[in-house]
Amino acid sequence: MSMNIGSEDAEEDAVMSEINTTPLVDIMLVLLIIFLITSPVVLKLQKIALPAETNHLLKAKPENINIVVNKDGEIYWNQTRMKNTDALFEFLKVEAVKLPQPEVHVRGDQDTRYEFIGRVIYTTQRAGIQKVGFITEPPDKG
């Protein structure tokens, strides 16, 4: 027995960089044949009566209430200016009894004193609103 240590032909020892797809194709053809044979058996099961389709009306989510407080402390309900927090309370009292209750989104100018925002929050609490959120601008990604 002899052993060849030094190879004269360099191409014979080169690494094969191609993927052999023949076994993959063979397996896929076998699976395809199995599925073609078994699918009629699976489809001929027991006959059942499927339920009829019905459309149910979903309760629409109530529209959010937008309250804007500018830097001078003026309060706006959507685009309507409120005279004071008492007028805001009357509007909120009507909205608080609705089911489902709408959310209140407070937008305050960055130069607004906290006192004005605090009055709006206190008024929403008095009216019985349960969901109050603050709307802010996301920071620039620059």
Short mmCIF file of N, CA, C and O in Angstrom, two decimals:
data_model
loop_
_atom_site.label_atom_id
_atom_site.label_comp_id
_atom_site.label_asym_id
_atom_site.label_seq_id
_atom_site.Cartn_x
_atom_site.Cartn_y
_atom_site.Cartn_z
N MET A 1 0.83 -1.17 0.00
CA MET A 1 0.00 0.00 0.00
C MET A 1 0.87 1.23 0.00
O MET A 1 1.81 1.33 0.77
N SER A 2 0.50 2.12 -0.80
CA SER A 2 1.27 3.35 -0.88
C SER A 2 0.35 4.53 -0.68
O SER A 2 -0.84 4.47 -0.91
N MET A 3 0.94 5.63 -0.29
CA MET A 3 0.17 6.82 0.00
C MET A 3 0.76 7.97 -0.82
O MET A 3 1.96 8.13 -0.87
N ASN A 4 -0.11 8.74 -1.42
CA ASN A 4 0.34 9.86 -2.24
C ASN A 4 0.30 11.12 -1.39
O ASN A 4 -0.76 11.62 -1.06
N ILE A 5 1.45 11.63 -1.02
CA ILE A 5 1.53 12.82 -0.18
C ILE A 5 1.52 14.09 -1.02
O ILE A 5 0.80 15.02 -0.75
N GLY A 6 2.28 14.15 -1.99
CA GLY A 6 2.35 15.33 -2.85
C GLY A 6 1.49 15.12 -4.07
O GLY A 6 1.63 14.14 -4.77
N SER A 7 0.56 16.03 -4.34
CA SER A 7 -0.33 15.88 -5.48
C SER A 7 0.25 16.61 -6.67
O SER A 7 0.67 17.77 -6.57
N GLU A 8 0.25 15.93 -7.78
CA GLU A 8 0.75 16.56 -8.99
C GLU A 8 -0.34 17.39 -9.65
O GLU A 8 -0.07 18.39 -10.29
N ASP A 9 -1.59 17.01 -9.47
CA ASP A 9 -2.69 17.72 -10.12
C ASP A 9 -3.38 18.61 -9.08
O ASP A 9 -4.05 18.13 -8.17
N ALA A 10 -3.24 19.93 -9.18
CA ALA A 10 -3.78 20.87 -8.19
C ALA A 10 -5.30 21.00 -8.29
O ALA A 10 -5.96 21.31 -7.32
N GLU A 11 -5.87 20.77 -9.46
CA GLU A 11 -7.31 20.91 -9.63
C GLU A 11 -8.07 19.82 -8.88
O GLU A 11 -9.19 20.00 -8.47
N GLU A 12 -7.44 18.70 -8.68
CA GLU A 12 -8.09 17.60 -7.99
C GLU A 12 -8.32 17.92 -6.52
O GLU A 12 -9.30 17.48 -5.92
N ASP A 13 -7.45 18.71 -5.91
CA ASP A 13 -7.56 19.05 -4.50
C ASP A 13 -8.33 20.35 -4.26
O ASP A 13 -8.48 20.77 -3.12
N ALA A 14 -8.79 21.03 -5.27
CA ALA A 14 -9.48 22.32 -5.11
C ALA A 14 -10.82 22.11 -4.38
O ALA A 14 -11.49 21.10 -4.54
N VAL A 15 -11.18 23.09 -3.58
CA VAL A 15 -12.43 23.03 -2.82
C VAL A 15 -13.59 23.26 -3.77
O VAL A 15 -13.58 24.16 -4.59
N MET A 16 -14.62 22.44 -3.62
CA MET A 16 -15.79 22.56 -4.47
C MET A 16 -16.67 23.68 -3.92
O MET A 16 -17.13 23.62 -2.78
N SER A 17 -16.91 24.72 -4.71
CA SER A 17 -17.65 25.88 -4.22
C SER A 17 -19.08 25.91 -4.73
O SER A 17 -19.80 26.88 -4.49
N GLU A 18 -19.52 24.90 -5.43
CA GLU A 18 -20.89 24.85 -5.94
C GLU A 18 -21.74 23.96 -5.05
O GLU A 18 -21.27 22.95 -4.54
N ILE A 19 -23.00 24.34 -4.90
CA ILE A 19 -23.93 23.54 -4.11
C ILE A 19 -24.56 22.49 -5.00
O ILE A 19 -25.05 22.79 -6.09
N ASN A 20 -24.57 21.27 -4.53
CA ASN A 20 -25.18 20.17 -5.27
C ASN A 20 -26.67 20.18 -4.96
O ASN A 20 -27.11 19.85 -3.86
N THR A 21 -27.50 20.56 -5.93
CA THR A 21 -28.94 20.68 -5.70
C THR A 21 -29.71 19.43 -6.10
O THR A 21 -30.93 19.39 -5.95
N THR A 22 -29.06 18.44 -6.61
CA THR A 22 -29.75 17.22 -7.05
C THR A 22 -30.50 16.54 -5.91
O THR A 22 -31.68 16.19 -6.08
N PRO A 23 -29.90 16.36 -4.72
CA PRO A 23 -30.68 15.74 -3.63
C PRO A 23 -31.88 16.59 -3.20
O PRO A 23 -32.95 16.06 -2.87
N LEU A 24 -31.73 17.90 -3.25
CA LEU A 24 -32.84 18.78 -2.88
C LEU A 24 -34.00 18.61 -3.86
O LEU A 24 -35.16 18.52 -3.45
N VAL A 25 -33.71 18.56 -5.13
CA VAL A 25 -34.76 18.39 -6.14
C VAL A 25 -35.42 17.02 -5.97
O VAL A 25 -36.65 16.90 -6.09
N ASP A 26 -34.64 16.00 -5.70
CA ASP A 26 -35.20 14.67 -5.49
C ASP A 26 -36.18 14.64 -4.32
O ASP A 26 -37.27 14.09 -4.42
N ILE A 27 -35.79 15.25 -3.22
CA ILE A 27 -36.65 15.28 -2.03
C ILE A 27 -37.92 16.08 -2.32
O ILE A 27 -39.02 15.67 -1.94
N MET A 28 -37.80 17.21 -3.02
CA MET A 28 -38.98 18.02 -3.33
C MET A 28 -39.96 17.27 -4.23
O MET A 28 -41.17 17.37 -4.06
N LEU A 29 -39.45 16.51 -5.20
CA LEU A 29 -40.34 15.73 -6.07
C LEU A 29 -41.05 14.63 -5.29
O LEU A 29 -42.24 14.38 -5.51
N VAL A 30 -40.36 13.98 -4.38
CA VAL A 30 -41.00 12.95 -3.55
C VAL A 30 -42.09 13.57 -2.68
O VAL A 30 -43.20 13.04 -2.57
N LEU A 31 -41.80 14.72 -2.06
CA LEU A 31 -42.82 15.38 -1.23
C LEU A 31 -44.02 15.83 -2.06
O LEU A 31 -45.17 15.73 -1.62
N LEU A 32 -43.78 16.32 -3.26
CA LEU A 32 -44.88 16.73 -4.14
C LEU A 32 -45.77 15.54 -4.47
O LEU A 32 -47.00 15.65 -4.43
N ILE A 33 -45.17 14.41 -4.77
CA ILE A 33 -45.96 13.21 -5.08
C ILE A 33 -46.76 12.77 -3.86
O ILE A 33 -47.95 12.42 -3.97
N ILE A 34 -46.16 12.81 -2.69
CA ILE A 34 -46.88 12.43 -1.46
C ILE A 34 -48.07 13.35 -1.23
O ILE A 34 -49.18 12.90 -0.92
N PHE A 35 -47.87 14.66 -1.40
CA PHE A 35 -48.99 15.60 -1.19
C PHE A 35 -50.08 15.42 -2.23
O PHE A 35 -51.27 15.54 -1.93
N LEU A 36 -49.72 15.14 -3.46
CA LEU A 36 -50.73 14.92 -4.49
C LEU A 36 -51.56 13.66 -4.22
O LEU A 36 -52.75 13.61 -4.52
N ILE A 37 -50.93 12.66 -3.67
CA ILE A 37 -51.65 11.42 -3.37
C ILE A 37 -52.54 11.57 -2.14
O ILE A 37 -53.67 11.08 -2.11
N THR A 38 -52.05 12.25 -1.10
CA THR A 38 -52.80 12.33 0.16
C THR A 38 -53.83 13.45 0.19
O THR A 38 -54.75 13.40 1.01
N SER A 39 -53.74 14.45 -0.65
CA SER A 39 -54.69 15.57 -0.56
C SER A 39 -56.13 15.16 -0.87
O SER A 39 -57.05 15.65 -0.21
N PRO A 40 -56.43 14.30 -1.85
CA PRO A 40 -57.83 13.90 -2.03
C PRO A 40 -58.38 13.15 -0.83
O PRO A 40 -59.57 13.26 -0.52
N VAL A 41 -57.56 12.41 -0.13
CA VAL A 41 -58.01 11.67 1.05
C VAL A 41 -58.39 12.64 2.16
O VAL A 41 -59.39 12.47 2.84
N VAL A 42 -57.59 13.68 2.31
CA VAL A 42 -57.84 14.65 3.37
C VAL A 42 -59.09 15.46 3.07
O VAL A 42 -59.86 15.79 3.96
N LEU A 43 -59.32 15.80 1.80
CA LEU A 43 -60.46 16.64 1.45
C LEU A 43 -61.79 15.91 1.54
O LEU A 43 -62.84 16.53 1.64
N LYS A 44 -61.80 14.59 1.49
CA LYS A 44 -63.06 13.83 1.55
C LYS A 44 -63.31 13.35 2.97
O LYS A 44 -63.42 12.17 3.24
N LEU A 45 -63.41 14.30 3.88
CA LEU A 45 -63.73 13.97 5.27
C LEU A 45 -65.24 14.01 5.44
O LEU A 45 -65.99 14.01 4.48
N GLN A 46 -65.67 14.11 6.66
CA GLN A 46 -67.09 14.18 6.97
C GLN A 46 -67.68 15.49 6.45
O GLN A 46 -67.06 16.52 6.50
N LYS A 47 -68.91 15.40 5.96
CA LYS A 47 -69.60 16.61 5.52
C LYS A 47 -70.23 17.27 6.73
O LYS A 47 -70.94 16.62 7.50
N ILE A 48 -69.96 18.54 6.86
CA ILE A 48 -70.52 19.29 7.98
C ILE A 48 -71.16 20.56 7.45
O ILE A 48 -70.86 21.01 6.34
N ALA A 49 -72.03 21.12 8.24
CA ALA A 49 -72.66 22.39 7.89
C ALA A 49 -71.90 23.51 8.60
O ALA A 49 -71.88 23.57 9.82
N LEU A 50 -71.26 24.36 7.81
CA LEU A 50 -70.51 25.46 8.39
C LEU A 50 -71.46 26.58 8.80
O LEU A 50 -72.52 26.76 8.19
N PRO A 51 -71.11 27.32 9.82
CA PRO A 51 -71.99 28.42 10.24
C PRO A 51 -72.07 29.51 9.18
O PRO A 51 -71.11 29.74 8.44
N ALA A 52 -73.22 30.14 9.12
CA ALA A 52 -73.42 31.22 8.15
C ALA A 52 -72.71 32.48 8.62
O ALA A 52 -72.54 32.72 9.82
N GLU A 53 -72.30 33.27 7.67
CA GLU A 53 -71.59 34.51 7.99
C GLU A 53 -72.59 35.57 8.42
O GLU A 53 -73.65 35.75 7.82
N THR A 54 -72.25 36.24 9.50
CA THR A 54 -73.07 37.35 9.97
C THR A 54 -72.18 38.55 10.23
O THR A 54 -71.03 38.41 10.62
N ASN A 55 -72.72 39.71 9.98
CA ASN A 55 -71.98 40.95 10.23
C ASN A 55 -72.49 41.58 11.51
O ASN A 55 -73.68 41.83 11.67
N HIS A 56 -71.55 41.83 12.42
CA HIS A 56 -71.90 42.49 13.66
C HIS A 56 -71.31 43.90 13.63
O HIS A 56 -70.14 44.08 13.30
N LEU A 57 -72.14 44.85 13.99
CA LEU A 57 -71.65 46.22 14.04
C LEU A 57 -70.77 46.38 15.27
O LEU A 57 -71.15 46.02 16.38
N LEU A 58 -69.60 46.90 15.06
CA LEU A 58 -68.70 47.16 16.17
C LEU A 58 -68.93 48.57 16.67
O LEU A 58 -69.20 49.48 15.89
N LYS A 59 -68.83 48.71 17.97
CA LYS A 59 -68.96 50.05 18.51
C LYS A 59 -67.73 50.85 18.10
O LYS A 59 -66.61 50.44 18.33
N ALA A 60 -67.99 51.96 17.49
CA ALA A 60 -66.89 52.81 17.05
C ALA A 60 -66.25 53.47 18.27
O ALA A 60 -66.93 53.85 19.23
N LYS A 61 -64.95 53.61 18.21
CA LYS A 61 -64.24 54.27 19.29
C LYS A 61 -64.62 55.75 19.25
O LYS A 61 -64.65 56.36 18.19
N PRO A 62 -64.92 56.32 20.40
CA PRO A 62 -65.32 57.73 20.38
C PRO A 62 -64.16 58.61 19.92
O PRO A 62 -63.00 58.28 20.08
N GLU A 63 -64.53 59.73 19.35
CA GLU A 63 -63.52 60.65 18.87
C GLU A 63 -62.83 61.31 20.06
O GLU A 63 -63.47 61.69 21.04
N ASN A 64 -61.52 61.42 19.97
CA ASN A 64 -60.75 62.03 21.05
C ASN A 64 -61.04 63.52 21.14
O ASN A 64 -61.36 64.16 20.15
N ILE A 65 -60.93 64.04 22.35
CA ILE A 65 -61.13 65.46 22.59
C ILE A 65 -59.76 66.12 22.64
O ILE A 65 -58.91 65.72 23.42
N ASN A 66 -59.56 67.11 21.79
CA ASN A 66 -58.29 67.83 21.76
C ASN A 66 -58.46 69.18 22.44
O ASN A 66 -59.28 70.00 22.02
N ILE A 67 -57.69 69.38 23.49
CA ILE A 67 -57.70 70.67 24.20
C ILE A 67 -56.32 71.30 24.02
O ILE A 67 -55.30 70.67 24.29
N VAL A 68 -56.31 72.52 23.53
CA VAL A 68 -55.06 73.24 23.28
C VAL A 68 -54.98 74.40 24.27
O VAL A 68 -55.95 75.13 24.47
N VAL A 69 -53.80 74.53 24.89
CA VAL A 69 -53.55 75.66 25.80
C VAL A 69 -52.35 76.41 25.23
O VAL A 69 -51.26 75.86 25.11
N ASN A 70 -52.58 77.69 24.84
CA ASN A 70 -51.47 78.44 24.28
C ASN A 70 -50.66 79.11 25.39
O ASN A 70 -50.99 78.98 26.58
N LYS A 71 -49.61 79.82 25.03
CA LYS A 71 -48.69 80.36 26.03
C LYS A 71 -49.32 81.44 26.89
O LYS A 71 -48.85 81.73 27.98
N ASP A 72 -50.44 82.04 26.41
CA ASP A 72 -51.14 83.06 27.20
C ASP A 72 -52.18 82.46 28.13
O ASP A 72 -52.85 83.19 28.86
N GLY A 73 -52.36 81.14 28.09
CA GLY A 73 -53.31 80.46 28.96
C GLY A 73 -54.70 80.34 28.37
O GLY A 73 -55.62 79.92 29.06
N GLU A 74 -54.88 80.71 27.10
CA GLU A 74 -56.18 80.56 26.46
C GLU A 74 -56.42 79.10 26.14
O GLU A 74 -55.52 78.38 25.70
N ILE A 75 -57.66 78.65 26.36
CA ILE A 75 -58.02 77.24 26.20
C ILE A 75 -58.89 77.10 24.96
O ILE A 75 -59.84 77.87 24.77
N TYR A 76 -58.56 76.10 24.13
CA TYR A 76 -59.32 75.82 22.92
C TYR A 76 -59.79 74.38 22.94
O TYR A 76 -59.02 73.46 23.19
N TRP A 77 -61.09 74.18 22.70
CA TRP A 77 -61.69 72.85 22.56
C TRP A 77 -61.76 72.60 21.06
O TRP A 77 -62.53 73.25 20.37
N ASN A 78 -60.96 71.67 20.57
CA ASN A 78 -60.75 71.48 19.13
C ASN A 78 -60.35 72.84 18.54
O ASN A 78 -59.24 73.26 18.74
N GLN A 79 -61.21 73.56 17.87
CA GLN A 79 -60.85 74.88 17.35
C GLN A 79 -61.67 76.00 17.99
O GLN A 79 -61.55 77.16 17.60
N THR A 80 -62.49 75.67 18.97
CA THR A 80 -63.36 76.65 19.61
C THR A 80 -62.71 77.17 20.89
O THR A 80 -62.30 76.40 21.75
N ARG A 81 -62.64 78.51 21.03
CA ARG A 81 -62.03 79.10 22.21
C ARG A 81 -63.00 79.06 23.38
O ARG A 81 -64.18 79.39 23.24
N MET A 82 -62.52 78.62 24.53
CA MET A 82 -63.32 78.58 25.76
C MET A 82 -63.08 79.87 26.53
O MET A 82 -61.96 80.38 26.58
N LYS A 83 -64.15 80.39 27.16
CA LYS A 83 -64.01 81.62 27.94
C LYS A 83 -63.13 81.38 29.16
O LYS A 83 -62.25 82.18 29.47
N ASN A 84 -63.41 80.28 29.86
CA ASN A 84 -62.64 79.95 31.07
C ASN A 84 -62.80 78.46 31.35
O ASN A 84 -63.39 77.73 30.56
N THR A 85 -62.29 78.02 32.48
CA THR A 85 -62.37 76.59 32.81
C THR A 85 -63.79 76.15 33.13
O THR A 85 -64.11 74.97 32.99
N ASP A 86 -64.66 77.09 33.53
CA ASP A 86 -66.06 76.71 33.79
C ASP A 86 -66.76 76.31 32.49
O ASP A 86 -67.56 75.37 32.47
N ALA A 87 -66.49 77.04 31.40
CA ALA A 87 -67.07 76.67 30.11
C ALA A 87 -66.52 75.33 29.64
O ALA A 87 -67.25 74.49 29.10
N LEU A 88 -65.23 75.11 29.88
CA LEU A 88 -64.62 73.83 29.54
C LEU A 88 -65.26 72.71 30.36
O LEU A 88 -65.54 71.62 29.84
N PHE A 89 -65.54 72.96 31.64
CA PHE A 89 -66.16 71.97 32.51
C PHE A 89 -67.53 71.56 31.97
O PHE A 89 -67.88 70.37 31.99
N GLU A 90 -68.31 72.50 31.48
CA GLU A 90 -69.65 72.18 30.95
C GLU A 90 -69.55 71.25 29.73
O GLU A 90 -70.34 70.33 29.60
N PHE A 91 -68.59 71.51 28.86
CA PHE A 91 -68.40 70.63 27.69
C PHE A 91 -67.93 69.25 28.12
O PHE A 91 -68.38 68.24 27.61
N LEU A 92 -66.98 69.20 29.05
CA LEU A 92 -66.42 67.93 29.50
C LEU A 92 -67.44 67.09 30.26
O LEU A 92 -67.43 65.86 30.20
N LYS A 93 -68.34 67.77 30.98
CA LYS A 93 -69.36 67.05 31.75
C LYS A 93 -70.28 66.28 30.81
O LYS A 93 -70.68 65.15 31.12
N VAL A 94 -70.57 66.84 29.65
CA VAL A 94 -71.41 66.15 28.67
C VAL A 94 -70.66 64.94 28.09
O VAL A 94 -71.25 63.87 27.90
N GLU A 95 -69.37 65.09 27.83
CA GLU A 95 -68.58 64.02 27.24
C GLU A 95 -68.30 62.90 28.25
O GLU A 95 -68.11 61.75 27.86
N ALA A 96 -68.25 63.22 29.53
CA ALA A 96 -67.88 62.25 30.56
C ALA A 96 -68.93 61.15 30.74
O ALA A 96 -68.60 60.06 31.18
N VAL A 97 -70.19 61.42 30.39
CA VAL A 97 -71.24 60.43 30.59
C VAL A 97 -71.40 59.49 29.40
O VAL A 97 -72.17 58.54 29.46
N LYS A 98 -70.67 59.74 28.31
CA LYS A 98 -70.78 58.89 27.14
C LYS A 98 -70.08 57.55 27.39
O LYS A 98 -69.10 57.48 28.13
N LEU A 99 -70.61 56.50 26.79
CA LEU A 99 -70.00 55.18 26.87
C LEU A 99 -69.66 54.71 25.48
O LEU A 99 -70.54 54.67 24.64
N PRO A 100 -68.48 54.36 25.16
CA PRO A 100 -67.27 54.49 25.96
C PRO A 100 -66.84 55.95 26.03
O PRO A 100 -67.10 56.74 25.13
N GLN A 101 -66.17 56.24 27.10
CA GLN A 101 -65.76 57.62 27.36
C GLN A 101 -64.58 58.00 26.45
O GLN A 101 -63.63 57.25 26.33
N PRO A 102 -64.65 59.18 25.82
CA PRO A 102 -63.54 59.59 24.96
C PRO A 102 -62.30 59.99 25.77
O PRO A 102 -62.41 60.30 26.95
N GLU A 103 -61.16 59.96 25.12
CA GLU A 103 -59.92 60.39 25.75
C GLU A 103 -59.74 61.89 25.53
O GLU A 103 -60.14 62.43 24.51
N VAL A 104 -59.09 62.53 26.48
CA VAL A 104 -58.77 63.96 26.36
C VAL A 104 -57.28 64.07 26.09
O VAL A 104 -56.46 63.53 26.83
N HIS A 105 -56.95 64.75 25.00
CA HIS A 105 -55.55 65.00 24.64
C HIS A 105 -55.26 66.48 24.84
O HIS A 105 -55.89 67.32 24.21
N VAL A 106 -54.32 66.76 25.72
CA VAL A 106 -53.96 68.15 26.03
C VAL A 106 -52.69 68.50 25.28
O VAL A 106 -51.67 67.82 25.40
N ARG A 107 -52.78 69.58 24.50
CA ARG A 107 -51.61 70.11 23.79
C ARG A 107 -51.30 71.46 24.40
O ARG A 107 -52.09 72.38 24.32
N GLY A 108 -50.14 71.54 25.02
CA GLY A 108 -49.74 72.80 25.64
C GLY A 108 -48.51 73.36 24.96
O GLY A 108 -47.59 72.62 24.63
N ASP A 109 -48.51 74.65 24.75
CA ASP A 109 -47.34 75.31 24.18
C ASP A 109 -46.17 75.13 25.14
O ASP A 109 -46.35 75.08 26.35
N GLN A 110 -44.95 75.02 24.62
CA GLN A 110 -43.80 74.78 25.49
C GLN A 110 -43.51 75.97 26.40
O GLN A 110 -42.86 75.82 27.42
N ASP A 111 -44.03 77.14 26.07
CA ASP A 111 -43.83 78.32 26.91
C ASP A 111 -45.00 78.57 27.86
O ASP A 111 -45.02 79.58 28.56
N THR A 112 -45.99 77.66 27.88
CA THR A 112 -47.15 77.81 28.76
C THR A 112 -46.76 77.55 30.20
O THR A 112 -46.02 76.61 30.50
N ARG A 113 -47.25 78.40 31.10
CA ARG A 113 -47.00 78.17 32.52
C ARG A 113 -47.77 76.94 32.97
O ARG A 113 -48.86 76.66 32.51
N TYR A 114 -47.17 76.21 33.91
CA TYR A 114 -47.78 74.98 34.39
C TYR A 114 -49.14 75.25 35.05
O TYR A 114 -50.03 74.40 35.03
N GLU A 115 -49.32 76.42 35.56
CA GLU A 115 -50.59 76.79 36.21
C GLU A 115 -51.76 76.61 35.25
O GLU A 115 -52.81 76.08 35.63
N PHE A 116 -51.60 77.02 33.98
CA PHE A 116 -52.69 76.92 33.02
C PHE A 116 -52.98 75.46 32.66
O PHE A 116 -54.14 75.06 32.55
N ILE A 117 -51.92 74.67 32.50
CA ILE A 117 -52.11 73.24 32.21
C ILE A 117 -52.75 72.54 33.42
O ILE A 117 -53.64 71.70 33.28
N GLY A 118 -52.32 72.91 34.62
CA GLY A 118 -52.88 72.34 35.84
C GLY A 118 -54.36 72.61 35.97
O GLY A 118 -55.12 71.75 36.43
N ARG A 119 -54.79 73.80 35.59
CA ARG A 119 -56.23 74.13 35.65
C ARG A 119 -57.03 73.23 34.69
O ARG A 119 -58.14 72.79 35.04
N VAL A 120 -56.49 72.99 33.51
CA VAL A 120 -57.19 72.13 32.55
C VAL A 120 -57.27 70.70 33.09
O VAL A 120 -58.33 70.07 33.03
N ILE A 121 -56.19 70.21 33.65
CA ILE A 121 -56.19 68.84 34.20
C ILE A 121 -57.17 68.74 35.37
O ILE A 121 -57.94 67.77 35.47
N TYR A 122 -57.18 69.73 36.23
CA TYR A 122 -58.11 69.73 37.36
C TYR A 122 -59.55 69.76 36.87
O TYR A 122 -60.42 69.07 37.41
N THR A 123 -59.82 70.53 35.82
CA THR A 123 -61.18 70.61 35.28
C THR A 123 -61.60 69.27 34.68
O THR A 123 -62.75 68.84 34.85
N THR A 124 -60.69 68.58 34.01
CA THR A 124 -61.05 67.26 33.46
C THR A 124 -61.32 66.25 34.58
O THR A 124 -62.21 65.42 34.45
N GLN A 125 -60.57 66.35 35.67
CA GLN A 125 -60.82 65.46 36.81
C GLN A 125 -62.18 65.75 37.43
O GLN A 125 -62.93 64.83 37.77
N ARG A 126 -62.50 67.01 37.59
CA ARG A 126 -63.80 67.37 38.17
C ARG A 126 -64.95 66.88 37.31
O ARG A 126 -65.99 66.48 37.81
N ALA A 127 -64.77 66.91 35.98
CA ALA A 127 -65.84 66.49 35.07
C ALA A 127 -66.00 64.98 35.04
O ALA A 127 -67.01 64.47 34.58
N GLY A 128 -64.98 64.23 35.52
CA GLY A 128 -65.09 62.78 35.56
C GLY A 128 -64.45 62.08 34.38
O GLY A 128 -64.71 60.90 34.14
N ILE A 129 -63.59 62.77 33.65
CA ILE A 129 -62.87 62.14 32.54
C ILE A 129 -61.76 61.27 33.13
O ILE A 129 -61.03 61.69 34.00
N GLN A 130 -61.66 60.03 32.62
CA GLN A 130 -60.70 59.10 33.19
C GLN A 130 -59.39 59.01 32.42
O GLN A 130 -58.37 58.66 32.99
N LYS A 131 -59.40 59.30 31.13
CA LYS A 131 -58.17 59.19 30.34
C LYS A 131 -57.76 60.56 29.82
O LYS A 131 -58.44 61.15 28.99
N VAL A 132 -56.62 61.02 30.34
CA VAL A 132 -56.08 62.31 29.92
C VAL A 132 -54.64 62.06 29.49
O VAL A 132 -53.87 61.40 30.19
N GLY A 133 -54.27 62.58 28.34
CA GLY A 133 -52.91 62.41 27.84
C GLY A 133 -52.35 63.72 27.36
O GLY A 133 -53.09 64.67 27.03
N PHE A 134 -51.03 63.81 27.29
CA PHE A 134 -50.35 65.00 26.80
C PHE A 134 -49.76 64.69 25.44
O PHE A 134 -49.13 63.64 25.25
N ILE A 135 -49.91 65.59 24.51
CA ILE A 135 -49.36 65.43 23.17
C ILE A 135 -48.09 66.26 23.07
O ILE A 135 -48.09 67.45 23.38
N THR A 136 -47.00 65.61 22.66
CA THR A 136 -45.73 66.31 22.50
C THR A 136 -45.18 66.03 21.11
O THR A 136 -45.62 65.11 20.43
N GLU A 137 -44.22 66.83 20.69
CA GLU A 137 -43.55 66.63 19.42
C GLU A 137 -42.36 65.71 19.64
O GLU A 137 -41.61 65.91 20.60
N PRO A 138 -42.17 64.73 18.76
CA PRO A 138 -40.98 63.88 18.90
C PRO A 138 -39.73 64.69 18.59
O PRO A 138 -39.78 65.61 17.77
N PRO A 139 -38.59 64.36 19.22
CA PRO A 139 -37.37 65.11 18.95
C PRO A 139 -36.88 64.85 17.53
O PRO A 139 -37.13 63.81 16.95
N ASP A 140 -36.19 65.85 16.97
CA ASP A 140 -35.62 65.71 15.64
C ASP A 140 -34.49 64.69 15.68
O ASP A 140 -33.72 64.64 16.63
N LYS A 141 -34.38 63.92 14.63
CA LYS A 141 -33.33 62.90 14.55
C LYS A 141 -32.11 63.45 13.81
O LYS A 141 -31.45 62.74 13.10
N GLY A 142 -31.85 64.71 13.94
CA GLY A 142 -30.77 65.31 13.18
C GLY A 142 -29.57 65.54 13.93
O GLY A 142 -28.77 65.21 14.57
#
